[in-house]
Short mmCIF file of C-alpha atoms in Angstrom, two decimals:
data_model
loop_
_atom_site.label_atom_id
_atom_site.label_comp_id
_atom_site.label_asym_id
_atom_site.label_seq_id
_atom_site.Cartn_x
_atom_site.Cartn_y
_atom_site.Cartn_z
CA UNK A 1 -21.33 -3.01 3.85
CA UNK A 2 -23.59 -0.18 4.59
CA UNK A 3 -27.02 -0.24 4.56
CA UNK A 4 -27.39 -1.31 0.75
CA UNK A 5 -25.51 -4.00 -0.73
CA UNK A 6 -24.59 -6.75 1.46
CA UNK A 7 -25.61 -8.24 4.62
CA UNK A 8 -24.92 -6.89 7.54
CA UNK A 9 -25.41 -5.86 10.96
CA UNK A 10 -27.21 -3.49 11.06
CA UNK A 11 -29.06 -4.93 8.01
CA UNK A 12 -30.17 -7.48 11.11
CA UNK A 13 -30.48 -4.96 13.81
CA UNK A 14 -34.40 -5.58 14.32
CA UNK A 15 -33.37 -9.15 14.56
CA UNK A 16 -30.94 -8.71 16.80
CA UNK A 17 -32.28 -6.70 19.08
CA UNK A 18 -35.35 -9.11 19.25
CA UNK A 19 -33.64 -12.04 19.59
CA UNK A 20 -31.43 -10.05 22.97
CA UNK A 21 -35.01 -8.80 24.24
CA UNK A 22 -35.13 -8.52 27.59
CA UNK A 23 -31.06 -9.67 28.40
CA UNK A 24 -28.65 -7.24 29.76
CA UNK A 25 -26.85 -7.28 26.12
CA UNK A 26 -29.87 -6.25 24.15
CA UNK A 27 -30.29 -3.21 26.22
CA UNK A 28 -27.05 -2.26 25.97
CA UNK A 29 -26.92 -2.81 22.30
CA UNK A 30 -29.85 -1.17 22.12
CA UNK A 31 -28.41 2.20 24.35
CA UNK A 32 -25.62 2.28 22.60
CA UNK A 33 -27.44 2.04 19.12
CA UNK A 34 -25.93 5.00 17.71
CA UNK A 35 -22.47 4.05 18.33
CA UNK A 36 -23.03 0.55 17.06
CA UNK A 37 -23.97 2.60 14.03
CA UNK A 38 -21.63 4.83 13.47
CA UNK A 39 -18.85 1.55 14.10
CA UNK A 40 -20.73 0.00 10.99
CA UNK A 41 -20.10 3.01 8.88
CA UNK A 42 -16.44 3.71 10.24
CA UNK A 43 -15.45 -0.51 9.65
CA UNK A 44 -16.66 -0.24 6.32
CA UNK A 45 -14.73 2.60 5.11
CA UNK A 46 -11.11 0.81 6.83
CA UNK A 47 -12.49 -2.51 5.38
CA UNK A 48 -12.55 -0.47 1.84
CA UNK A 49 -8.88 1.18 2.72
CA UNK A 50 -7.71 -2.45 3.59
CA UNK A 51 -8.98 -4.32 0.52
CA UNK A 52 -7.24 -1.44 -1.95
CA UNK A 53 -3.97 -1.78 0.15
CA UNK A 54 -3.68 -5.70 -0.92
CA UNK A 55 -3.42 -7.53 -3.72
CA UNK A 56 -1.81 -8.05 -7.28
CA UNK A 57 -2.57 -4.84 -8.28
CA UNK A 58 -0.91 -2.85 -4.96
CA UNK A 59 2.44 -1.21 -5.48
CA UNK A 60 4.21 2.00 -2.93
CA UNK A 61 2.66 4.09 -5.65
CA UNK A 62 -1.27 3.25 -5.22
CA UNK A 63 -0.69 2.68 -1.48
CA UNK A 64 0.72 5.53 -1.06
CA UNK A 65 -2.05 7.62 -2.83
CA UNK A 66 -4.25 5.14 -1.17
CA UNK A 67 -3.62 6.38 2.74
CA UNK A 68 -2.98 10.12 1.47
CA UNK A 69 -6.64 9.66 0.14
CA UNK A 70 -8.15 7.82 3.42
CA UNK A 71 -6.29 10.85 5.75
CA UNK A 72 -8.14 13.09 3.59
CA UNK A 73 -11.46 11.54 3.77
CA UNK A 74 -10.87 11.85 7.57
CA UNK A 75 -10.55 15.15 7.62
CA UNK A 76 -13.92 15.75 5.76
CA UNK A 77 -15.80 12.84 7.53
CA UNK A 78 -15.40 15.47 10.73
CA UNK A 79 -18.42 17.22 8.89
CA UNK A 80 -20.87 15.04 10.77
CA UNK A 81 -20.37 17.54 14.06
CA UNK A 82 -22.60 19.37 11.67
CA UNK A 83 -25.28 16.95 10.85
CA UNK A 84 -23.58 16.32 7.13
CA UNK A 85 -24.28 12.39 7.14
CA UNK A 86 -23.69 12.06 3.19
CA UNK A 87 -20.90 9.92 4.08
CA UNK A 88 -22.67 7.92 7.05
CA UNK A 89 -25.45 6.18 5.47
CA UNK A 90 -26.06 3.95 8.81
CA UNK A 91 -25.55 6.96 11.28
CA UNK A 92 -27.91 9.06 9.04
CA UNK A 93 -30.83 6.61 9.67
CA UNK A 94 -30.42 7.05 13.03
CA UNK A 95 -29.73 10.80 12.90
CA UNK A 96 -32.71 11.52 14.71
CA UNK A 97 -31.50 9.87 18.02
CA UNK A 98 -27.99 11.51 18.02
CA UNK A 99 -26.91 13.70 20.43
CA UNK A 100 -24.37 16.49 19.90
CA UNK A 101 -22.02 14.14 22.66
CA UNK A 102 -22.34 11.57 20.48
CA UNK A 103 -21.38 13.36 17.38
CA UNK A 104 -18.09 15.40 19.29
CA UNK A 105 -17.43 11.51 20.46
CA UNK A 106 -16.72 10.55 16.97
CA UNK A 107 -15.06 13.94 15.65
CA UNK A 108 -12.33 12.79 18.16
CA UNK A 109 -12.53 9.11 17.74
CA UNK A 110 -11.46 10.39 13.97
CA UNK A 111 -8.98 12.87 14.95
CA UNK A 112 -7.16 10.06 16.96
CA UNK A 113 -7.37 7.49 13.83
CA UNK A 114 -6.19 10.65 11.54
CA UNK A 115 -3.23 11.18 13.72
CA UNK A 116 -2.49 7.50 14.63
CA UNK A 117 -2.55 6.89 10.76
CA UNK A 118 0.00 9.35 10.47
CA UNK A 119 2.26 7.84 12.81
CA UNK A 120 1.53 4.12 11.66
CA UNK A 121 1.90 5.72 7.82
CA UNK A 122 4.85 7.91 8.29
CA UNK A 123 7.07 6.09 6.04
CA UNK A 124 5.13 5.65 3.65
CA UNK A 125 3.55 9.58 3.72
CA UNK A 126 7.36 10.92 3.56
CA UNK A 127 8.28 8.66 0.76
CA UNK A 128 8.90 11.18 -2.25
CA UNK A 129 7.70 9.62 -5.50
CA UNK A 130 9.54 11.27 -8.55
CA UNK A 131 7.75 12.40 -11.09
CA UNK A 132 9.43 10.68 -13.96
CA UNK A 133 7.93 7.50 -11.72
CA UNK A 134 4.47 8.71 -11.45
CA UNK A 135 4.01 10.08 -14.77
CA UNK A 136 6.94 9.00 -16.87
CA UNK A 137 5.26 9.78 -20.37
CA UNK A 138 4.61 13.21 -18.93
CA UNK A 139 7.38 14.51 -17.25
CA UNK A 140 9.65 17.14 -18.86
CA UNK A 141 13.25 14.83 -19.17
CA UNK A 142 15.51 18.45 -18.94
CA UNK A 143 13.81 18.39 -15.34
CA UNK A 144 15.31 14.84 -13.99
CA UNK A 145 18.52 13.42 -12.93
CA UNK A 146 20.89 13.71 -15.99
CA UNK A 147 21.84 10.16 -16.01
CA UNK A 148 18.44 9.15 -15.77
CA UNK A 149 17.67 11.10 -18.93
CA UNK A 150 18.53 9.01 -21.94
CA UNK A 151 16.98 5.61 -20.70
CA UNK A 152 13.71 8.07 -20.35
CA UNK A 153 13.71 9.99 -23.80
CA UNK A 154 13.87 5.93 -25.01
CA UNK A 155 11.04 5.14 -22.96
CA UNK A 156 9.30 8.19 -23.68
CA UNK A 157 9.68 7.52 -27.77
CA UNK A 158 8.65 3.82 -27.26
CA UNK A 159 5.00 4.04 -29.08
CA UNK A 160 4.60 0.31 -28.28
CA UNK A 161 4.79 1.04 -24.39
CA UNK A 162 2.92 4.23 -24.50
CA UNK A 163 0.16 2.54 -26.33
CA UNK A 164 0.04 0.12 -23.90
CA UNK A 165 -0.11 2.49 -21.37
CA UNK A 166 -1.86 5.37 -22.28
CA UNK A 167 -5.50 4.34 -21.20
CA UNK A 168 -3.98 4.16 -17.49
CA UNK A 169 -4.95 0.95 -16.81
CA UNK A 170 -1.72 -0.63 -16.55
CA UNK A 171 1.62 0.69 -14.42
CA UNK A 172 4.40 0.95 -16.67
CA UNK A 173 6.62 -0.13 -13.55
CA UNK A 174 4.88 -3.91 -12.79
CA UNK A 175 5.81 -5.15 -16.92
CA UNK A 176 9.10 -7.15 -17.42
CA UNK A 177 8.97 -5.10 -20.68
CA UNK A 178 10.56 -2.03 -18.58
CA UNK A 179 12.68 -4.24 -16.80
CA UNK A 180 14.30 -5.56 -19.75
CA UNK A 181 14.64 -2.73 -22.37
CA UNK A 182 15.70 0.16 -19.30
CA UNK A 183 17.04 -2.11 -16.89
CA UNK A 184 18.62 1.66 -15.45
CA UNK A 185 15.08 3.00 -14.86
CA UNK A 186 13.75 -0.27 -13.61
CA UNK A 187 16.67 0.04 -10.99
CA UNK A 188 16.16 3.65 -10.15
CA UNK A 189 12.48 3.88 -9.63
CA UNK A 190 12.52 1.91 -6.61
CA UNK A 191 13.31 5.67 -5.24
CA UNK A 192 16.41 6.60 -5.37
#
């Protein structure tokens, strides 16, 4: 959610932290401000990696790419140890009030979500996606499995599907067209 957009919590933090005046949680909440912030920020970018991991539209292709993305982003989310908040709009508005602790707290809390994301990812990470998969309109057919070869020069030469499938919009793996016409291909790019 962030701090545009939608509501959320920190969208009510005044409110909050008014209506938990003077209780033991509101000045908790309200010394641990900083984390509550930077939570926001983190559980909105998983929230995003969770919504683009369901759905009609997710495939091993686009999942894959998906958590090789998010692993990335990790990795250059580690430049708030350095102030560089582009990333952390809630955590920036309370940049002031951060502490270096604070910010070597969440470096880590990120290298341990990087590497448990590996772990929890690992199939999916080592899972080789061919070429002639990915790009199948692209690849060079001399550089694939030989008896994959023919079924992909027809594909290849089939204006109707490239047509279809040129603005990128659709993957030529989720049509029954494929499925029918190279039922070989259709079997194969499951990974073989």
């Amino acid at each position: 959610m962030g701090i545009k957009g939608k509501l959320s919590f920190i969208a009510l933090w005044d409110s909050i932290v008014s209506f938990l005046a003077n209780t033991q949680l509101g000045e908790q909440l309200i010394a641990n401000k900083c984390d509550v912030f930077f939570l926001s920020d983190i559980l909105e970018k998983l929230n995003s990696l969770n919504k683009q991991l369901q759905g009609k539209d997710s495939d091993l292709i686009s999942s894959r790419s998906t958590i090789v993305a998010f692993l990335r982003k990790l990795q250059l989310y580690k430049n708030i140890r350095c102030r560089a908040f582009e990333q952390f709009p809630c955590l920036a508005s309370v940049s002031s009030e951060l502490q270096d602790d604070d910010l070597a707290l969440y470096v880590e809390y990120m290298e341990n979500m990087h590497k448990d994301m590996q772990i929890r990812f690992s199939d999916l990470l080592m899972t080789v996606i061919p070429t002639w998969v990915s790009i199948p309109f692209e690849v060079n057919v001399a550089d694939i499995d030989i008896s994959l070869q023919e079924p992909l020069i027809e594909l290849q030469s089939d204006e109707i599907m490239r047509a279809k499938f040129k603005d990128g919009k659709c993957n030529v793996w989720k049509t029954n067209d494929v499925a029918t016409k190279y039922p070989l291909l259709w079997d194969r790019q499951h990974f073989s």
